[in-house]
Short mmCIF file of C-alpha atoms and ligand atoms in Angstrom, two decimals:
data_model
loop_
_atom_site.label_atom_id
_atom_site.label_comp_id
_atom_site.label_asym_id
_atom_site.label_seq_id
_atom_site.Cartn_x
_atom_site.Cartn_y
_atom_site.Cartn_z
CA UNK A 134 0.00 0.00 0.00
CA UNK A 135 1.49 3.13 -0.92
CA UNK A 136 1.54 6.32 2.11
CA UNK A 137 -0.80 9.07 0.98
CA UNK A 138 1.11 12.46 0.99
CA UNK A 139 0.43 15.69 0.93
CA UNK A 140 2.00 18.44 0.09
CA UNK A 141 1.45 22.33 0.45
CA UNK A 142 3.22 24.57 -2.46
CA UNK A 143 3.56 28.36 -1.01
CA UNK A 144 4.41 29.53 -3.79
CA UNK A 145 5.94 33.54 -3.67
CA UNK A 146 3.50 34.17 -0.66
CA UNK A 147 4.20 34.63 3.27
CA UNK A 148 5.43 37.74 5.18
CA UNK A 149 8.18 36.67 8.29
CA UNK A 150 4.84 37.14 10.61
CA UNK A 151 2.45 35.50 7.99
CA UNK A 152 4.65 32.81 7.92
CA UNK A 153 4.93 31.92 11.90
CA UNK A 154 1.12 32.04 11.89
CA UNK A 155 0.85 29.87 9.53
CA UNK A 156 3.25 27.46 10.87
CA UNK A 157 1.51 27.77 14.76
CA UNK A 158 -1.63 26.98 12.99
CA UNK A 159 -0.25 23.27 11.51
CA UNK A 160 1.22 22.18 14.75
CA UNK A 161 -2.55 20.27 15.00
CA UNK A 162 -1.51 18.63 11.90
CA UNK A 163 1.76 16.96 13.84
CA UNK A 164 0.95 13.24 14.39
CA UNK A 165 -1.49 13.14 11.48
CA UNK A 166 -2.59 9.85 10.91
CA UNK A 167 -1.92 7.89 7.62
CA UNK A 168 -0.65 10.83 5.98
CA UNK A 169 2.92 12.25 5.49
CA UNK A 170 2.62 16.12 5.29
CA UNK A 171 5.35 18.39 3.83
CA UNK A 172 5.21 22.27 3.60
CA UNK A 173 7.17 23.88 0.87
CA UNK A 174 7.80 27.74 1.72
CA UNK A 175 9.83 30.22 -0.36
CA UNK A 176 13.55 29.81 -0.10
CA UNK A 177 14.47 32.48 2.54
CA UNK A 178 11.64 31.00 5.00
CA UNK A 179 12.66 27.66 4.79
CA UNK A 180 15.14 27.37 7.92
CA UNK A 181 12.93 29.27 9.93
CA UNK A 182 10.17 26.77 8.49
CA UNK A 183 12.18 24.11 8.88
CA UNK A 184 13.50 24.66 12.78
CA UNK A 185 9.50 25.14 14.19
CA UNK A 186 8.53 22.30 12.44
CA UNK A 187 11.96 20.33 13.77
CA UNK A 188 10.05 18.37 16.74
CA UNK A 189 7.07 17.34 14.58
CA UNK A 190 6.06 14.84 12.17
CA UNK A 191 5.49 17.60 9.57
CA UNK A 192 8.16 17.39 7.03
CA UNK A 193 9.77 20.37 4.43
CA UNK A 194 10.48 21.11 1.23
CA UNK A 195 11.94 23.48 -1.51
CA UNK A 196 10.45 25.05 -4.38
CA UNK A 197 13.26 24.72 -6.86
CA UNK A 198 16.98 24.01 -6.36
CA UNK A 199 19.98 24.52 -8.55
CA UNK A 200 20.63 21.90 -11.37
CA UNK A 201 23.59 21.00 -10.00
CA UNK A 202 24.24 19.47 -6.52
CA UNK A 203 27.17 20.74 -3.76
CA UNK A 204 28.90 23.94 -4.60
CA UNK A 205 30.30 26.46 -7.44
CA UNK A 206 30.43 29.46 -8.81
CA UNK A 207 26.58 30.00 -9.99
CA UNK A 208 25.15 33.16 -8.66
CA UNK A 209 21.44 33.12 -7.19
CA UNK A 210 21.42 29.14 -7.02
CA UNK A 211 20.91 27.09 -4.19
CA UNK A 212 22.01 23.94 -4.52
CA UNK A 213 20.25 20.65 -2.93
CA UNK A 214 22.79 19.97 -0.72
CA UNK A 215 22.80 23.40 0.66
CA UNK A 216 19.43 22.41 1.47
CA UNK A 217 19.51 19.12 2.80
CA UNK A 218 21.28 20.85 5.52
CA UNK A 219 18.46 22.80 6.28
CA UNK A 220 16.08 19.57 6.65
CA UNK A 221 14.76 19.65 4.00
CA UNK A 222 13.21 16.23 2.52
CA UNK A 223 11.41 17.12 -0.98
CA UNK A 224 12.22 19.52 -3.94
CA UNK A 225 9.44 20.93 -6.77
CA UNK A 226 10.79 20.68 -10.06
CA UNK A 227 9.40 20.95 -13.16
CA UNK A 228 6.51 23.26 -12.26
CA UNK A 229 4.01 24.90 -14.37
CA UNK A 230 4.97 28.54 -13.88
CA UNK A 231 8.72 27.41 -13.69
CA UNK A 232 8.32 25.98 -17.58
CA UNK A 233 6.38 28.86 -18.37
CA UNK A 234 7.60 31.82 -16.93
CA UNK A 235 11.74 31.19 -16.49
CA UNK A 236 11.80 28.61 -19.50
CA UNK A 237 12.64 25.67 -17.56
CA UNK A 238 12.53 22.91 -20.44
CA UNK A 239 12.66 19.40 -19.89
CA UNK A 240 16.52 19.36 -19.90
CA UNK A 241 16.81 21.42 -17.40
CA UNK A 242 13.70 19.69 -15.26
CA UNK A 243 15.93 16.71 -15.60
CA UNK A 244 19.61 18.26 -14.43
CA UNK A 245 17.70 19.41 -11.87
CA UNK A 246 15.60 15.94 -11.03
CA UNK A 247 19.06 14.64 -10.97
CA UNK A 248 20.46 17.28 -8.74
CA UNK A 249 18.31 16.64 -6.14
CA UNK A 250 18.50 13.23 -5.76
CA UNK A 251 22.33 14.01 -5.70
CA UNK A 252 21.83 16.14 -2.50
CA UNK A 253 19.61 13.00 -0.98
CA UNK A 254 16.23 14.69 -1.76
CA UNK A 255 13.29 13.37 -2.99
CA UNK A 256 12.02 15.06 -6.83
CA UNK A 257 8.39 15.89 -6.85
CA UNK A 258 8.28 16.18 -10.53
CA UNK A 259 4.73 18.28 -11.92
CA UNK A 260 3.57 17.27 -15.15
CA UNK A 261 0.41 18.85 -16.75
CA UNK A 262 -1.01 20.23 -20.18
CA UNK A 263 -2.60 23.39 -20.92
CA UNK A 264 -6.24 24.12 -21.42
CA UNK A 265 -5.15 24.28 -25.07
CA UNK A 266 -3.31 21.16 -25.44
CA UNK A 267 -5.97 19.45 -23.44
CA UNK A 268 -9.11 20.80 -25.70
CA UNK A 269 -6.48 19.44 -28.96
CA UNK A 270 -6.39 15.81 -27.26
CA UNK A 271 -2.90 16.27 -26.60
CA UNK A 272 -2.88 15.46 -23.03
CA UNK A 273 -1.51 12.59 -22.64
CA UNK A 274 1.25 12.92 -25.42
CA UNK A 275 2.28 16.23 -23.52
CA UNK A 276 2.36 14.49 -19.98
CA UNK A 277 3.93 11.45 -21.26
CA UNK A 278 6.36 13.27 -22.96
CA UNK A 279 7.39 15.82 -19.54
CA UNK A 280 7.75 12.12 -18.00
CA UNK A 281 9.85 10.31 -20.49
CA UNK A 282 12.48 12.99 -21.16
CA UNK A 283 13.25 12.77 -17.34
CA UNK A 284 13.20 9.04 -17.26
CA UNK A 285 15.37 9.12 -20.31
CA UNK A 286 17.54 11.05 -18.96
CA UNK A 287 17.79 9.39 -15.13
CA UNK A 288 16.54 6.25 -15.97
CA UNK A 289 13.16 4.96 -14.42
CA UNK A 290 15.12 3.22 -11.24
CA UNK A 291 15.15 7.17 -9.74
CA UNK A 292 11.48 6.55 -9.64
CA UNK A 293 12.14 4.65 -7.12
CA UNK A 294 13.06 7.87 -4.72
CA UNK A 295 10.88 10.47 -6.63
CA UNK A 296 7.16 11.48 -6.21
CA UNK A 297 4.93 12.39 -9.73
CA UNK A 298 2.27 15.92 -9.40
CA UNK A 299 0.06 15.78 -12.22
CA UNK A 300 -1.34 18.75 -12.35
CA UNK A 301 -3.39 20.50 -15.22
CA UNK A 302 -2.23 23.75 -15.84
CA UNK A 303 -6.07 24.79 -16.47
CA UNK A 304 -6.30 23.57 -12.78
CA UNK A 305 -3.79 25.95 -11.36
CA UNK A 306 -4.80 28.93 -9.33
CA UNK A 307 -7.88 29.59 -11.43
CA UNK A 308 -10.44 27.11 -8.89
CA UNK A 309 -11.28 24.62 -11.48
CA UNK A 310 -10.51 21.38 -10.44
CA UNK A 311 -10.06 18.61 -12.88
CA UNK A 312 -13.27 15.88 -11.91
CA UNK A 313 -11.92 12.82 -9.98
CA UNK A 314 -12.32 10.32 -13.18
CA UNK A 315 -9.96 13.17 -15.27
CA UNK A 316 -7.47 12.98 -12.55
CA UNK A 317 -7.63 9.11 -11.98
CA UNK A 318 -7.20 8.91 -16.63
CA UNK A 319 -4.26 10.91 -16.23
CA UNK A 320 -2.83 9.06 -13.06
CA UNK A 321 -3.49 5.37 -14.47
CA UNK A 322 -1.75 6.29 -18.10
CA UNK A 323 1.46 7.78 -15.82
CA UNK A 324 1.60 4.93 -13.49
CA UNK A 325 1.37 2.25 -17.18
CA UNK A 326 3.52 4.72 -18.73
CA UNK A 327 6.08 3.73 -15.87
CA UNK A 328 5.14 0.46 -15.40
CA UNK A 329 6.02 -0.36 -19.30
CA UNK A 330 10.05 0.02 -18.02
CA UNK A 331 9.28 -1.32 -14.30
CA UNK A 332 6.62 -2.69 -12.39
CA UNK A 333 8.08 -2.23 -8.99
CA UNK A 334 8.95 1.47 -9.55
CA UNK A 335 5.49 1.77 -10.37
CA UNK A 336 3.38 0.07 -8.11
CA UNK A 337 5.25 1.59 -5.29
CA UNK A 338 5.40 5.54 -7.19
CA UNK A 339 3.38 8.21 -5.27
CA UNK A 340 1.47 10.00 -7.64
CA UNK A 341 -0.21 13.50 -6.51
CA UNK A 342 -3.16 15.33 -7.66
CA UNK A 343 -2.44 19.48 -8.09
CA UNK A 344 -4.84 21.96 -9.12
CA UNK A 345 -7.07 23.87 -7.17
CA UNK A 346 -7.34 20.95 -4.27
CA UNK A 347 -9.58 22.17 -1.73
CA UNK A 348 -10.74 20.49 1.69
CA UNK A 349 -14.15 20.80 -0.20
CA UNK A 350 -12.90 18.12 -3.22
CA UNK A 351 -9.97 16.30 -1.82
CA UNK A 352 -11.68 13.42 -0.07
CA UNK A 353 -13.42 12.63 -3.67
CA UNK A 354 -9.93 13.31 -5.39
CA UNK A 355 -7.73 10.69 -3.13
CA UNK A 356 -10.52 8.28 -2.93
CA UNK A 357 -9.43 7.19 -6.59
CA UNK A 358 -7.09 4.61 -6.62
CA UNK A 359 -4.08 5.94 -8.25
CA UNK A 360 -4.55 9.19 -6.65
CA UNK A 361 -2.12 9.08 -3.51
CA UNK A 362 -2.42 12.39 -2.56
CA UNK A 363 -2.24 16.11 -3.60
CA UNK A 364 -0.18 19.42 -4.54
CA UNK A 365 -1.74 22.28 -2.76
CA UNK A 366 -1.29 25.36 -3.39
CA UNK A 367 -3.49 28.79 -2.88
CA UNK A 368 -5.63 26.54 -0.18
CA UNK A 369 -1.96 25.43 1.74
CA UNK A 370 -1.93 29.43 2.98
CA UNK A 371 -4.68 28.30 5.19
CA UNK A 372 -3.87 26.61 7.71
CA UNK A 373 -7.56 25.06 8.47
CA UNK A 374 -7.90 23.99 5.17
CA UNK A 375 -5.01 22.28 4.59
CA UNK A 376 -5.70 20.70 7.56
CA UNK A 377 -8.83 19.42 6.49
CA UNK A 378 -7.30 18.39 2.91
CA UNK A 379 -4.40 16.70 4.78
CA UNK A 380 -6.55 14.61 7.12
CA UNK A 381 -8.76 13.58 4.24
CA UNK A 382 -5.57 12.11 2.44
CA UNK A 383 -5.32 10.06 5.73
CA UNK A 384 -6.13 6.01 5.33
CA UNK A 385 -5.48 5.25 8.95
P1 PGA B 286 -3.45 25.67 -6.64
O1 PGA B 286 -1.92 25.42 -7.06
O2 PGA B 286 -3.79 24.65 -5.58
O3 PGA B 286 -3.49 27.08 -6.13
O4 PGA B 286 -4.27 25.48 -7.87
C1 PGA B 286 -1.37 24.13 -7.17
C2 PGA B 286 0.09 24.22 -7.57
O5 PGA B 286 0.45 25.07 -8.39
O6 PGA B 286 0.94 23.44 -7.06
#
């Protein structure tokens, strides 16, 4: 059986004071049940993040990391093993805006895939087509495509320490989900898509749901069965209802 997980995506948001109320306001979440919870704040609040949330079972991430592990001369990057040091246990790559807005291709989401796992991190790699690409029947070429240049490039045994976010860019920020059985599609044809060059990987592959998640559709959303958890992001600012999303990933 494969551990649900969820994890909250801050995305550019949170003041210093924003932040610590946000962070009091998970401490119900330590302990959680059947769940594995991970909070991903911007860069600069992540060792702040990361030391209140030391003595709990909540977990934290990165948004992005350099694509290249240890360190060099490259200025602005921080590299994954900078932040392993910090505690932190996952790393986005490969999201949405990232691709969009700073032209992260899939080279690049690869190096960077790579990187991570270099640094002893686990990849949450986000996959996901456009409204465009979805309405031209393209989904699942675009998708499988994001996937297979980073297997490619790693080879699929990395699945082995990685997590998959699908998550429709239609989905993102603008509060229309994708329906449970569009989610589950998209999910099943990732998991075969893996399961064509290993079995194992994919059977025991965590596969998220991201995309306008809310505490109002996630219990439908993770029921499905190749739906182990979800990407959060607008609804992670609040601390309530990510605690009602997070308990609903929960399967005791
Ligand atoms: P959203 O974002 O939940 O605000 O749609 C999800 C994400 O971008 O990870």
């Amino acid at each position: 059986m494969r551990r649900s997980l969820v994890a909250g995506n801050w995305k550019m948001h949170g003041s210093l004071q924003g932040v610590s109320a946000l962070v009091a306001g998970l401490k119900g979440l330590d302990g959680a049940v059947g769940v594995d919870v991970v909070v991903i704040p911007t860069l600069v609040h992540l060792p702040g993040v990361a030391e209140a949330l030391a003595a709990t079972s909540l977990m934290v991430g990165a948004q992005t990391c350099a694509p290249v592990a240890g360190e060099k001369a490259l200025t602005g990057e921080v590299s994954s093993t900078q932040l392993a040091e910090f505690g932190c246990r996952y790393v986005l790559v490969g999201h949405s805006e990232r691709r969009a807005l700073l032209g992260e291709d899939d080279a690049v989401v690869a190096k960077k895939f790579a990187a991570i796992q270099e640094g002893g991190m686990i990849p949450v790699l986000c996959v996901g087509e456009t409204r465009e690409e979805r309405e031209a029947e393209r989904t699942l070429d675009v998708v499988g495509g994001q996937l297979k240049a980073v297997i490619d490039a790693v080879g699929v045994a990395a699945f082995a320490k990685a997590v998959v976010a699908y998550e429709p860019v239609w989905a993102i920020g603008t509060g229309l989900t994708a329906t449970p059985e569009q989610a589950q599609e998209i999910h099943a044809a990732i998991r075969a898509l893996v399961r064509e060059a290993d079995a194992g990987v994919a059977e025991g592959l965590q596969l998220l749901y991201g995309g306008s998640v809310k505490a109002a559709n996630a219990a439908e959303l993770f029921g499905m069965p190749d739906i182990d958890g979800g990407l959060v992001g607008g609804a992670s600012l609040n601390a309530e209802e990510f605690s009602a999303i997070c308990r609903a990933a929960g399967r005791g």
